Amino acid sequence: MMEVGREIGVWILLVAGSVFCVIGGIGMIRLPDFYTRSHAASITDTLGATLILLGLALYSGFNLITVKLFFVLFLLYITSPTAAHALVKAAYSKGLDAPDLEDVTEIGGATSSSADSATLRPDAKGVN
Amino acid sequence: MGGEFTGPFVEMLLFIFMIGMALYIARMRSLFTAAMLFGIFSLLSAGMLTLMDAVDVAFTEAAVGAGISTVLFLGALGLTTSEEAPDSKHGWTALLIVTATGLLLAYAALDMPAYGDPNAPIQLHVAPHYLKDSEQEVGIPNVVTSVLASYRGYDTFGETTVVLTAAVGAILLLGGGVGRVGAGKGRDDEGGRRMSDTPIKMRVRETVILRVVGKALVPFILLFALYVQFHGDYGPGGGFQAGVIFAAGLILHALIFGLDALRRAIPQVVVEIGIAAGALIYGGVGVASMVLGGEFLHYGVFDRHNPAHGQHLGILLVEFGVGITVTFVMVAIFYAFAGRSRQ
Amino acid sequence: MSVFFVAMIGVLTTMLLALARAFMGPTVFDRVLAANMFGTKTVLLIAVSGFMLGRPEWLDLALLYALMNFTGMIALLRFSKFDNLANDEQIK
């Protein structure tokens, strides 16, 4: 009974994890601009990875493998959001603009004057 | 578990990804993007190697391809323009020659043994001997390490020397000694000006996440490198991989806290001594084995009663030498490229 | 069919989608984002395939990828910001 329960748990976690990964992938393709895409990538990245790695941990039981799995999970948890954060900051400070981000332009200290939906601010350089 | 049929399927899929990637990179004009896509390409090939169960090679590919070579490509890009110069004339002769060579190679590949064929010549020569007897002769479970450091010790010594030569070349060409500590001061006005329209308070707040994460992560990478170094006898890993990972940790420190921070921690002199010291340790082990009455790099003589112990000791020392050389070579090349780009 | 195979298909599909975004661009940041996502998915692919083929020690490799991916990412960011790797300003 325990075994069957564990098997079901592994199935649920792994399938849910892959579904979230694929959703993130679809978001990468379908969403309109960089900032929304980074949202899709980073959120589903962490959630999908968490579910898949937890599924694997449940499958292997408690041993050295599980410890390593948690190390991987821990690292992904630290590095992935940090990279996403730094990336979005870099994009913003380079002048990449979202279509309607006009009222939050104070984040980087730079101001934007473009009111249309162009994705590049006038001071943008080297972003392609 | 379905491993029998999924293996080739996944490998073929990865192959298709790789071919698409290669074609795309070849067409790419922006060198920055090309450098980045090379990182993905190398992740793909490392995934391939993993599925082929060549874990030691996959380790190297992951460490070199995904980490260091991206950094070095970018370091080189810092010295040039990040856009490929347009090529006005179409070289039809070149296309012809390349196509002909490609067809010839494809024709030659028809004579190659099938993928994974157990009767291929490579499997019948010395490989069975290594696989069967290395456990007894060398006494460590990871056959790859035995072959690399003991049976093929000469080759590995040669490779270490090649790596050393690369660093010497980079230092000679780009002048690694130019930018000793503080030498960059006053030259980086450009960056300072570019940043200066941001209030200082803002700047500090913005860097804090990366700095904290970097501070936490760098020791972890260095520790992992030591694990790879000293666990190489039992699992995948060894001196080359560990050296590259160690260097990647150091370079990450430089990327987050600035080049001078790393230069203060590891001055150019230390790097130059380290490059030579590693190769010297390797050669020294060889000379020591000659002094004790064996051939060059015959580690068995280190322990008269149990040659396998001597082998183990020899491999440990040699791998340590390789690790030191590779670490400092990578750092030296990074110094040479990055230090040069601010002149 | 094992559950690992299902997960692997999911991860490979995501890798394909990320690759498509890396090709399409349009800005360099989209590509870097796709590269980062691709790296994470490679970590997962290796972990899952290790379990599928009964070689869970491949996790060492997954660990290494997670670390290297981050290093490469920071290098890319630094370069995209300063156009070289040596600038003494802290990265944003």
Coordinates of C-alpha atoms in Angstrom, one line a residue:
Chain A
M1 CA 0.0 0.0 0.0
M2 CA 2.8 2.3 0.9
E3 CA 4.6 1.4 -2.3
V4 CA 1.5 2.2 -4.4
G5 CA 1.1 5.5 -2.6
R6 CA 4.6 6.4 -3.3
E7 CA 4.4 5.4 -6.9
I8 CA 1.3 7.6 -7.3
G9 CA 3.1 10.5 -5.6
V10 CA 6.1 10.2 -7.9
W11 CA 3.8 10.2 -10.9
I12 CA 1.9 13.2 -9.7
L13 CA 5.0 15.2 -8.9
L14 CA 6.9 14.4 -12.1
V15 CA 4.0 14.9 -14.4
A16 CA 3.0 18.2 -12.7
G17 CA 6.6 19.3 -12.9
S18 CA 6.9 18.6 -16.6
V19 CA 3.6 20.3 -17.2
F20 CA 4.8 23.4 -15.5
C21 CA 8.1 23.3 -17.5
V22 CA 6.1 23.0 -20.7
I23 CA 3.8 25.9 -19.7
G24 CA 6.9 28.0 -19.1
G25 CA 8.2 27.0 -22.5
I26 CA 5.0 28.0 -24.2
G27 CA 5.1 31.2 -22.3
M28 CA 8.6 31.9 -23.6
I29 CA 7.2 31.6 -27.1
R30 CA 3.8 33.2 -26.8
L31 CA 4.2 36.2 -24.4
P32 CA 4.6 39.5 -26.1
D33 CA 7.8 41.1 -24.6
F34 CA 10.9 40.4 -22.7
Y35 CA 9.7 41.3 -19.2
T36 CA 6.6 39.0 -19.4
R37 CA 8.7 36.3 -20.9
S38 CA 11.2 36.5 -18.1
H39 CA 8.3 36.1 -15.7
A40 CA 7.2 32.9 -17.5
A41 CA 10.7 31.5 -17.6
S42 CA 11.8 32.2 -14.0
I43 CA 8.5 31.3 -12.2
T44 CA 7.9 28.0 -14.0
D45 CA 11.6 27.3 -14.0
T46 CA 11.7 27.1 -10.2
L47 CA 8.3 25.5 -9.8
G48 CA 8.8 22.9 -12.5
A49 CA 12.3 22.1 -11.3
T50 CA 11.1 21.8 -7.7
L51 CA 8.3 19.4 -8.5
I52 CA 10.5 17.2 -10.7
L53 CA 13.4 17.1 -8.2
L54 CA 11.0 16.4 -5.3
G55 CA 9.5 13.6 -7.4
L56 CA 12.9 12.1 -7.9
A57 CA 13.7 12.5 -4.2
L58 CA 10.4 10.7 -3.3
Y59 CA 11.3 7.9 -5.7
S60 CA 14.8 7.3 -4.3
G61 CA 13.8 7.3 -0.7
F62 CA 16.2 8.8 1.8
N63 CA 19.9 8.3 1.0
L64 CA 22.9 10.2 -0.4
I65 CA 21.1 10.6 -3.7
T66 CA 18.3 12.5 -2.0
V67 CA 20.9 14.8 -0.3
K68 CA 22.4 15.5 -3.7
L69 CA 19.0 16.2 -5.2
F70 CA 18.3 18.7 -2.4
F71 CA 21.7 20.3 -3.2
V72 CA 20.7 20.7 -6.8
L73 CA 17.3 22.0 -5.8
F74 CA 18.9 24.5 -3.4
L75 CA 21.4 25.7 -6.0
L76 CA 18.6 26.2 -8.6
Y77 CA 16.6 28.1 -6.0
I78 CA 19.5 30.5 -5.4
T79 CA 20.9 30.8 -8.9
S80 CA 17.9 30.9 -11.1
P81 CA 16.0 33.8 -9.5
T82 CA 19.3 35.7 -9.0
A83 CA 20.1 35.3 -12.7
A84 CA 16.6 36.4 -13.7
H85 CA 16.8 39.4 -11.4
A86 CA 20.2 40.5 -12.7
L87 CA 19.1 39.9 -16.2
V88 CA 15.9 42.0 -15.9
K89 CA 17.9 44.8 -14.2
A90 CA 20.5 44.7 -16.9
A91 CA 17.8 44.8 -19.6
Y92 CA 16.2 47.8 -17.9
S93 CA 19.3 49.7 -17.4
K94 CA 20.3 49.1 -21.0
G95 CA 17.1 50.8 -22.1
L96 CA 14.9 48.0 -23.1
D97 CA 11.4 49.2 -22.4
A98 CA 8.2 47.3 -21.9
P99 CA 5.1 48.6 -23.9
D100 CA 3.4 50.1 -20.9
L101 CA 5.9 50.5 -18.1
E102 CA 5.7 54.3 -18.1
D103 CA 4.8 54.9 -14.5
V104 CA 7.4 52.7 -13.0
T105 CA 10.4 54.1 -14.8
E106 CA 12.0 55.3 -11.6
I107 CA 13.4 51.9 -10.8
G108 CA 16.7 52.4 -12.5
G109 CA 16.9 56.1 -12.1
A110 CA 16.5 56.5 -15.8
T111 CA 13.5 58.1 -17.2
S112 CA 11.6 57.3 -20.4
S113 CA 9.8 59.8 -22.5
S114 CA 8.5 57.5 -25.2
A115 CA 4.7 57.1 -24.8
D116 CA 4.2 54.8 -27.7
S117 CA 4.5 51.1 -27.5
A118 CA 8.0 50.9 -28.9
T119 CA 10.0 48.3 -27.1
L120 CA 13.2 50.3 -27.2
R121 CA 13.7 53.5 -25.3
P122 CA 15.5 56.2 -27.2
D123 CA 18.7 55.7 -25.3
A124 CA 18.8 52.0 -25.9
K125 CA 21.9 50.7 -27.4
G126 CA 23.3 47.3 -28.3
V127 CA 20.3 45.3 -27.3
N128 CA 20.0 43.1 -30.4
Chain B
M1 CA 12.3 1.1 -17.6
G2 CA 12.3 1.8 -21.3
G3 CA 16.0 2.8 -21.3
E4 CA 16.7 0.4 -24.2
F5 CA 14.6 2.3 -26.8
T6 CA 14.5 5.8 -25.3
G7 CA 18.3 6.2 -25.4
P8 CA 18.8 6.4 -29.2
F9 CA 15.6 8.4 -29.5
V10 CA 16.7 11.1 -27.1
E11 CA 20.2 11.0 -28.5
M12 CA 18.9 11.6 -32.0
L13 CA 16.7 14.4 -30.8
L14 CA 19.8 16.1 -29.2
F15 CA 21.7 15.5 -32.4
I16 CA 19.0 17.3 -34.4
F17 CA 19.1 20.2 -31.9
M18 CA 22.9 20.4 -32.2
I19 CA 22.8 20.5 -36.0
G20 CA 20.2 23.2 -36.0
M21 CA 22.2 25.1 -33.4
A22 CA 25.5 24.8 -35.4
L23 CA 23.8 26.1 -38.6
Y24 CA 22.2 29.0 -36.7
I25 CA 25.5 30.0 -35.1
A26 CA 27.3 29.9 -38.5
R27 CA 24.7 32.4 -39.9
M28 CA 24.9 34.6 -36.8
R29 CA 26.4 38.0 -37.3
S30 CA 26.4 39.2 -33.7
L31 CA 29.4 37.6 -32.1
F32 CA 28.0 38.1 -28.6
T33 CA 25.0 36.1 -29.5
A34 CA 27.2 33.5 -31.1
A35 CA 29.3 33.2 -27.9
M36 CA 26.1 32.7 -25.9
L37 CA 24.7 30.2 -28.2
F38 CA 27.9 28.2 -28.0
G39 CA 27.1 27.8 -24.3
I40 CA 23.8 26.2 -25.2
F41 CA 25.6 24.1 -27.9
S42 CA 28.0 22.8 -25.3
L43 CA 25.2 22.0 -22.9
L44 CA 23.7 20.0 -25.7
S45 CA 26.8 18.1 -26.4
A46 CA 27.4 17.5 -22.7
G47 CA 23.9 16.1 -22.5
M48 CA 24.8 13.7 -25.4
L49 CA 27.9 12.6 -23.7
T50 CA 26.0 11.9 -20.5
L51 CA 23.5 9.8 -22.3
M52 CA 26.4 7.9 -23.9
D53 CA 27.6 7.3 -20.3
A54 CA 30.9 9.1 -20.9
V55 CA 30.5 10.9 -17.6
D56 CA 34.1 12.1 -17.2
V57 CA 34.0 13.7 -20.6
A58 CA 30.6 15.2 -19.9
F59 CA 32.1 16.7 -16.8
T60 CA 34.8 18.3 -18.7
E61 CA 32.5 19.6 -21.4
A62 CA 30.1 21.0 -18.8
A63 CA 32.9 22.8 -16.9
V64 CA 34.8 24.0 -19.9
G65 CA 32.0 24.6 -22.4
A66 CA 29.2 26.0 -20.3
G67 CA 31.3 28.0 -17.8
I68 CA 34.9 28.9 -18.8
S69 CA 34.7 29.1 -22.6
T70 CA 31.8 31.5 -22.5
V71 CA 33.8 33.7 -20.2
L72 CA 36.9 33.4 -22.4
F73 CA 34.9 34.1 -25.6
L74 CA 33.5 37.2 -24.0
G75 CA 36.9 38.2 -22.7
A76 CA 38.2 37.9 -26.3
L77 CA 35.1 39.9 -27.5
G78 CA 36.1 42.7 -25.2
L79 CA 39.2 43.1 -27.3
T80 CA 37.4 43.3 -30.6
T81 CA 34.1 44.3 -32.0
S82 CA 31.0 42.3 -31.2
E83 CA 29.8 42.3 -34.8
E84 CA 31.2 40.1 -37.5
A85 CA 32.6 42.0 -40.4
P86 CA 30.4 41.6 -43.5
D87 CA 32.0 39.3 -46.1
S88 CA 31.4 40.9 -49.5
K89 CA 32.6 38.2 -51.9
H90 CA 31.0 34.8 -52.0
G91 CA 33.7 32.2 -52.1
W92 CA 32.3 29.7 -54.5
T93 CA 35.6 27.7 -54.7
A94 CA 35.5 27.5 -50.9
L95 CA 32.0 26.2 -50.9
L96 CA 33.0 23.6 -53.5
I97 CA 36.0 22.4 -51.5
V98 CA 34.0 22.2 -48.3
T99 CA 31.2 20.3 -49.9
A100 CA 33.6 17.9 -51.5
T101 CA 35.4 17.3 -48.2
G102 CA 32.1 16.8 -46.4
L103 CA 31.0 14.2 -49.0
L104 CA 34.3 12.5 -48.7
L105 CA 34.1 12.4 -44.9
A106 CA 30.5 11.1 -45.1
Y107 CA 31.8 8.4 -47.5
A108 CA 34.6 7.5 -45.1
A109 CA 32.1 7.3 -42.3
L110 CA 30.4 4.5 -44.0
D111 CA 33.4 2.3 -43.2
M112 CA 33.2 3.1 -39.5
P113 CA 31.9 0.5 -37.2
A114 CA 28.3 0.9 -36.2
Y115 CA 27.5 3.1 -33.1
G116 CA 28.1 1.0 -30.0
D117 CA 29.4 -2.1 -31.9
P118 CA 31.1 -4.3 -29.4
N119 CA 33.3 -5.7 -32.2
A120 CA 34.7 -2.4 -33.3
P121 CA 38.5 -2.3 -33.4
I122 CA 38.7 0.2 -30.5
Q123 CA 36.9 -2.2 -28.2
L124 CA 39.2 -5.2 -29.0
H125 CA 42.7 -3.6 -28.6
V126 CA 43.7 -2.6 -25.1
A127 CA 40.3 -1.7 -23.8
P128 CA 39.4 -5.2 -22.5
H129 CA 42.7 -5.3 -20.6
Y130 CA 42.1 -1.9 -19.0
L131 CA 38.5 -2.8 -18.1
K132 CA 39.4 -6.2 -16.6
D133 CA 42.7 -5.7 -14.9
S134 CA 42.9 -2.0 -13.9
E135 CA 41.1 -2.7 -10.7
Q136 CA 43.9 -5.0 -9.7
E137 CA 46.9 -3.3 -11.2
V138 CA 46.0 0.3 -10.3
G139 CA 43.5 -0.4 -7.6
I140 CA 40.9 2.4 -8.1
P141 CA 37.4 1.9 -9.3
N142 CA 37.2 4.6 -12.0
V143 CA 38.8 3.1 -15.0
V144 CA 38.9 6.4 -16.8
T145 CA 41.2 7.9 -14.1
S146 CA 43.5 4.8 -14.2
V147 CA 43.8 5.1 -18.0
L148 CA 44.3 8.8 -18.0
A149 CA 46.8 9.1 -15.1
S150 CA 48.6 5.8 -15.1
Y151 CA 48.4 3.8 -18.3
R152 CA 48.4 6.9 -20.5
G153 CA 50.4 9.0 -18.0
Y154 CA 52.7 10.3 -20.8
D155 CA 49.8 11.5 -22.9
T156 CA 48.3 13.3 -19.9
F157 CA 51.7 14.9 -19.1
G158 CA 51.8 16.1 -22.7
E159 CA 48.3 17.5 -22.4
T160 CA 49.2 19.3 -19.2
T161 CA 52.2 20.8 -21.0
V162 CA 49.9 21.9 -23.9
V163 CA 47.6 23.7 -21.4
L164 CA 50.7 25.4 -19.8
T165 CA 51.8 26.5 -23.3
A166 CA 48.4 28.0 -23.9
A167 CA 48.8 30.2 -20.9
V168 CA 52.3 31.1 -21.7
G169 CA 51.2 32.1 -25.2
A170 CA 48.3 34.2 -23.8
I171 CA 50.6 36.0 -21.3
L172 CA 53.2 36.7 -24.0
L173 CA 50.7 37.9 -26.6
L174 CA 48.4 39.9 -24.3
G175 CA 50.8 40.8 -21.5
G176 CA 49.4 39.2 -18.3
G177 CA 51.8 41.3 -16.2
V178 CA 50.5 44.7 -17.4
G179 CA 47.6 45.0 -15.1
R180 CA 49.1 44.3 -11.7
V181 CA 47.0 45.5 -8.8
G182 CA 45.9 49.1 -9.2
A183 CA 47.2 49.4 -12.7
G184 CA 43.6 49.6 -14.0
K185 CA 42.8 52.6 -11.8
G186 CA 42.1 55.7 -13.7
R187 CA 41.6 53.9 -17.0
D188 CA 38.1 52.8 -16.4
D189 CA 36.6 56.3 -16.5
E190 CA 34.3 55.3 -19.3
G191 CA 32.5 52.9 -17.1
G192 CA 32.5 55.3 -14.3
R193 CA 30.9 58.0 -16.4
R194 CA 28.4 55.6 -17.7
M195 CA 27.3 54.8 -14.2
S196 CA 27.5 58.2 -12.8
D197 CA 24.0 59.3 -13.6
T198 CA 22.7 56.8 -11.2
P199 CA 22.7 57.9 -7.6
I200 CA 25.2 56.1 -5.4
K201 CA 22.6 54.9 -2.9
M202 CA 20.7 53.2 -5.8
R203 CA 23.8 51.5 -7.0
V204 CA 24.5 49.9 -3.7
R205 CA 21.0 48.6 -3.3
E206 CA 21.0 47.2 -6.8
T207 CA 24.1 45.1 -6.4
V208 CA 23.3 43.7 -3.1
I209 CA 21.4 40.5 -4.2
L210 CA 24.1 39.5 -6.6
R211 CA 26.9 40.2 -4.1
V212 CA 25.2 38.2 -1.4
V213 CA 24.5 35.3 -3.7
G214 CA 28.0 35.4 -5.1
K215 CA 29.6 35.5 -1.7
A216 CA 27.6 32.4 -0.7
L217 CA 28.1 30.6 -4.0
V218 CA 31.9 31.0 -4.6
P219 CA 33.0 28.9 -1.6
F220 CA 30.5 26.3 -2.6
I221 CA 32.0 26.1 -6.1
L222 CA 35.5 25.9 -4.8
L223 CA 34.5 23.1 -2.4
F224 CA 32.8 21.2 -5.2
A225 CA 36.0 21.5 -7.2
L226 CA 37.9 19.9 -4.4
Y227 CA 35.3 17.1 -4.2
V228 CA 35.7 16.5 -8.0
Q229 CA 39.5 16.6 -7.6
F230 CA 39.8 14.1 -4.8
H231 CA 36.8 11.9 -5.6
G232 CA 38.1 11.4 -9.2
D233 CA 39.4 8.0 -8.3
Y234 CA 36.0 6.7 -7.4
G235 CA 33.5 8.7 -9.5
P236 CA 33.6 11.0 -12.5
G237 CA 36.1 13.8 -12.2
G238 CA 39.8 14.4 -11.9
G239 CA 42.4 17.1 -12.1
F240 CA 41.3 18.7 -15.4
Q241 CA 37.7 19.0 -14.4
A242 CA 38.5 20.2 -10.9
G243 CA 40.9 22.8 -12.1
V244 CA 38.4 24.2 -14.5
I245 CA 35.7 24.3 -11.8
F246 CA 38.0 25.9 -9.3
A247 CA 39.0 28.6 -11.9
A248 CA 35.3 29.1 -12.6
G249 CA 34.7 29.8 -9.0
L250 CA 37.5 32.3 -8.9
I251 CA 36.4 34.0 -12.1
L252 CA 32.8 34.2 -10.7
H253 CA 34.3 36.2 -7.8
A254 CA 36.0 38.5 -10.3
L255 CA 32.8 38.9 -12.3
I256 CA 30.8 40.0 -9.3
F257 CA 33.3 41.9 -7.2
G258 CA 35.5 43.2 -10.0
L259 CA 38.8 42.1 -11.5
D260 CA 40.9 43.9 -9.0
A261 CA 39.3 42.1 -6.1
L262 CA 40.5 38.8 -7.6
R263 CA 43.9 40.3 -8.5
R264 CA 44.4 41.3 -4.8
A265 CA 43.5 37.8 -3.7
I266 CA 45.6 36.0 -6.3
P267 CA 48.3 38.2 -7.7
Q268 CA 49.8 37.6 -11.1
V269 CA 53.0 36.3 -9.6
V270 CA 51.1 33.6 -7.7
V271 CA 49.3 32.6 -10.9
E272 CA 52.6 32.4 -12.9
I273 CA 54.2 30.3 -10.2
G274 CA 51.1 28.1 -9.9
I275 CA 51.1 27.4 -13.7
A276 CA 54.6 26.0 -13.5
A277 CA 54.3 24.3 -10.1
G278 CA 51.5 22.0 -11.2
A279 CA 53.4 20.7 -14.2
L280 CA 56.5 20.4 -12.0
I281 CA 54.6 18.3 -9.6
Y282 CA 53.6 16.0 -12.4
G283 CA 57.1 15.8 -13.8
G284 CA 58.6 15.5 -10.3
V285 CA 56.5 12.4 -9.7
G286 CA 57.9 10.9 -12.8
V287 CA 61.5 11.7 -11.8
A288 CA 60.9 10.4 -8.3
S289 CA 59.7 7.1 -9.8
M290 CA 62.9 6.9 -11.9
V291 CA 65.0 7.6 -8.8
L292 CA 63.3 4.8 -7.0
G293 CA 64.2 2.5 -9.8
G294 CA 61.2 2.4 -12.1
E295 CA 60.5 3.9 -15.4
F296 CA 59.3 7.5 -15.8
L297 CA 55.8 7.8 -14.3
H298 CA 55.7 4.2 -13.2
Y299 CA 54.0 4.7 -9.9
G300 CA 54.2 1.1 -8.7
V301 CA 57.6 1.7 -7.3
F302 CA 56.3 4.1 -4.6
D303 CA 55.2 1.1 -2.5
R304 CA 57.4 -2.0 -2.8
H305 CA 55.0 -4.3 -1.0
N306 CA 51.8 -3.3 -2.7
P307 CA 52.3 -1.7 -6.2
A308 CA 48.6 -0.9 -6.3
H309 CA 49.0 1.5 -3.4
G310 CA 51.9 3.1 -5.1
Q311 CA 49.8 3.5 -8.2
H312 CA 47.1 5.1 -6.1
L313 CA 49.5 7.6 -4.5
G314 CA 51.1 8.4 -7.9
I315 CA 47.7 9.1 -9.5
L316 CA 46.6 11.3 -6.6
L317 CA 49.8 13.4 -6.8
V318 CA 49.7 13.6 -10.6
E319 CA 46.0 14.6 -10.6
F320 CA 46.8 17.2 -8.0
G321 CA 49.5 18.7 -10.3
V322 CA 47.1 18.7 -13.2
G323 CA 44.5 20.5 -11.1
I324 CA 46.9 23.2 -10.0
T325 CA 48.2 23.9 -13.5
V326 CA 44.7 23.9 -15.1
T327 CA 43.3 26.2 -12.4
F328 CA 46.0 28.8 -12.8
V329 CA 46.2 28.5 -16.5
M330 CA 42.5 29.4 -16.7
V331 CA 42.9 32.3 -14.3
A332 CA 46.0 33.5 -16.3
I333 CA 44.1 33.5 -19.5
F334 CA 41.2 35.3 -17.9
Y335 CA 43.6 37.9 -16.5
A336 CA 45.3 38.3 -19.9
F337 CA 42.0 38.9 -21.8
A338 CA 40.1 40.9 -19.2
G339 CA 43.1 42.9 -18.1
R340 CA 43.9 43.8 -21.6
S341 CA 40.4 45.0 -22.5
R342 CA 40.5 48.0 -20.3
Q343 CA 43.5 49.6 -21.9
Chain C
M1 CA 6.4 3.5 -20.3
S2 CA 8.0 4.8 -17.2
V3 CA 7.1 8.1 -15.5
F4 CA 10.7 9.2 -16.1
F5 CA 10.2 8.9 -19.8
V6 CA 7.1 11.2 -19.5
A7 CA 9.1 13.7 -17.5
M8 CA 11.9 13.5 -20.0
I9 CA 9.5 14.3 -22.9
G10 CA 8.2 17.3 -21.0
V11 CA 11.7 18.6 -20.3
L12 CA 12.9 18.0 -23.9
T13 CA 9.8 19.9 -25.2
T14 CA 10.6 22.8 -23.0
M15 CA 14.2 22.7 -24.2
L16 CA 13.0 22.9 -27.7
L17 CA 10.8 25.8 -26.9
A18 CA 13.6 27.6 -25.2
L19 CA 15.8 26.9 -28.1
A20 CA 13.2 28.5 -30.4
R21 CA 13.2 31.6 -28.3
A22 CA 17.0 31.7 -28.3
F23 CA 16.9 31.6 -32.1
M24 CA 14.0 34.2 -32.5
G25 CA 15.4 36.8 -30.2
P26 CA 14.6 39.6 -30.8
T27 CA 16.7 41.3 -28.2
V28 CA 19.9 39.9 -26.7
F29 CA 18.2 39.6 -23.3
D30 CA 15.6 37.2 -24.7
R31 CA 18.4 35.0 -25.9
V32 CA 20.2 35.1 -22.5
L33 CA 16.9 34.3 -20.8
A34 CA 16.4 31.4 -23.1
A35 CA 19.9 30.2 -22.5
N36 CA 19.4 30.3 -18.8
M37 CA 16.2 28.4 -19.1
F38 CA 17.9 25.9 -21.3
G39 CA 20.6 25.4 -18.7
T40 CA 18.1 24.7 -16.0
K41 CA 16.3 22.2 -18.2
T42 CA 19.6 20.5 -19.0
V43 CA 20.1 20.0 -15.2
L44 CA 16.6 18.4 -15.0
L45 CA 17.2 16.3 -18.1
I46 CA 20.3 14.9 -16.7
A47 CA 18.8 14.2 -13.3
V48 CA 15.7 12.5 -14.8
S49 CA 17.7 10.5 -17.4
G50 CA 20.1 9.4 -14.6
F51 CA 17.2 7.9 -12.8
M52 CA 15.7 6.5 -15.9
L53 CA 18.8 4.6 -16.9
G54 CA 19.6 3.6 -13.3
R55 CA 22.7 5.9 -13.0
P56 CA 21.7 8.3 -10.2
E57 CA 25.4 9.3 -9.7
W58 CA 24.9 11.6 -12.7
L59 CA 23.5 14.0 -10.2
D60 CA 27.1 15.2 -9.6
L61 CA 26.9 16.4 -13.2
A62 CA 23.6 18.1 -12.7
L63 CA 25.1 19.9 -9.7
L64 CA 28.0 21.0 -11.8
Y65 CA 25.7 22.3 -14.5
A66 CA 23.7 24.4 -12.1
L67 CA 26.9 26.1 -10.9
M68 CA 28.5 26.6 -14.4
N69 CA 25.3 27.9 -15.8
F70 CA 25.2 30.6 -13.2
T71 CA 28.9 31.6 -13.9
G72 CA 28.3 31.8 -17.6
M73 CA 25.1 33.8 -17.0
I74 CA 26.9 36.4 -14.9
A75 CA 29.6 36.7 -17.5
L76 CA 27.0 37.3 -20.2
L77 CA 25.3 39.9 -18.1
R78 CA 28.5 41.7 -17.3
F79 CA 29.5 41.7 -20.9
S80 CA 26.1 42.9 -22.1
K81 CA 26.4 45.8 -19.7
F82 CA 30.0 46.9 -19.9
D83 CA 31.2 45.4 -23.2
N84 CA 34.1 43.8 -21.4
L85 CA 34.8 41.8 -18.4
A86 CA 37.2 44.0 -16.6
N87 CA 35.2 47.0 -15.5
D88 CA 35.7 47.7 -11.9
E89 CA 32.2 48.9 -11.4
Q90 CA 30.0 46.3 -9.6
I91 CA 27.6 44.6 -11.8
K92 CA 24.1 45.7 -11.5

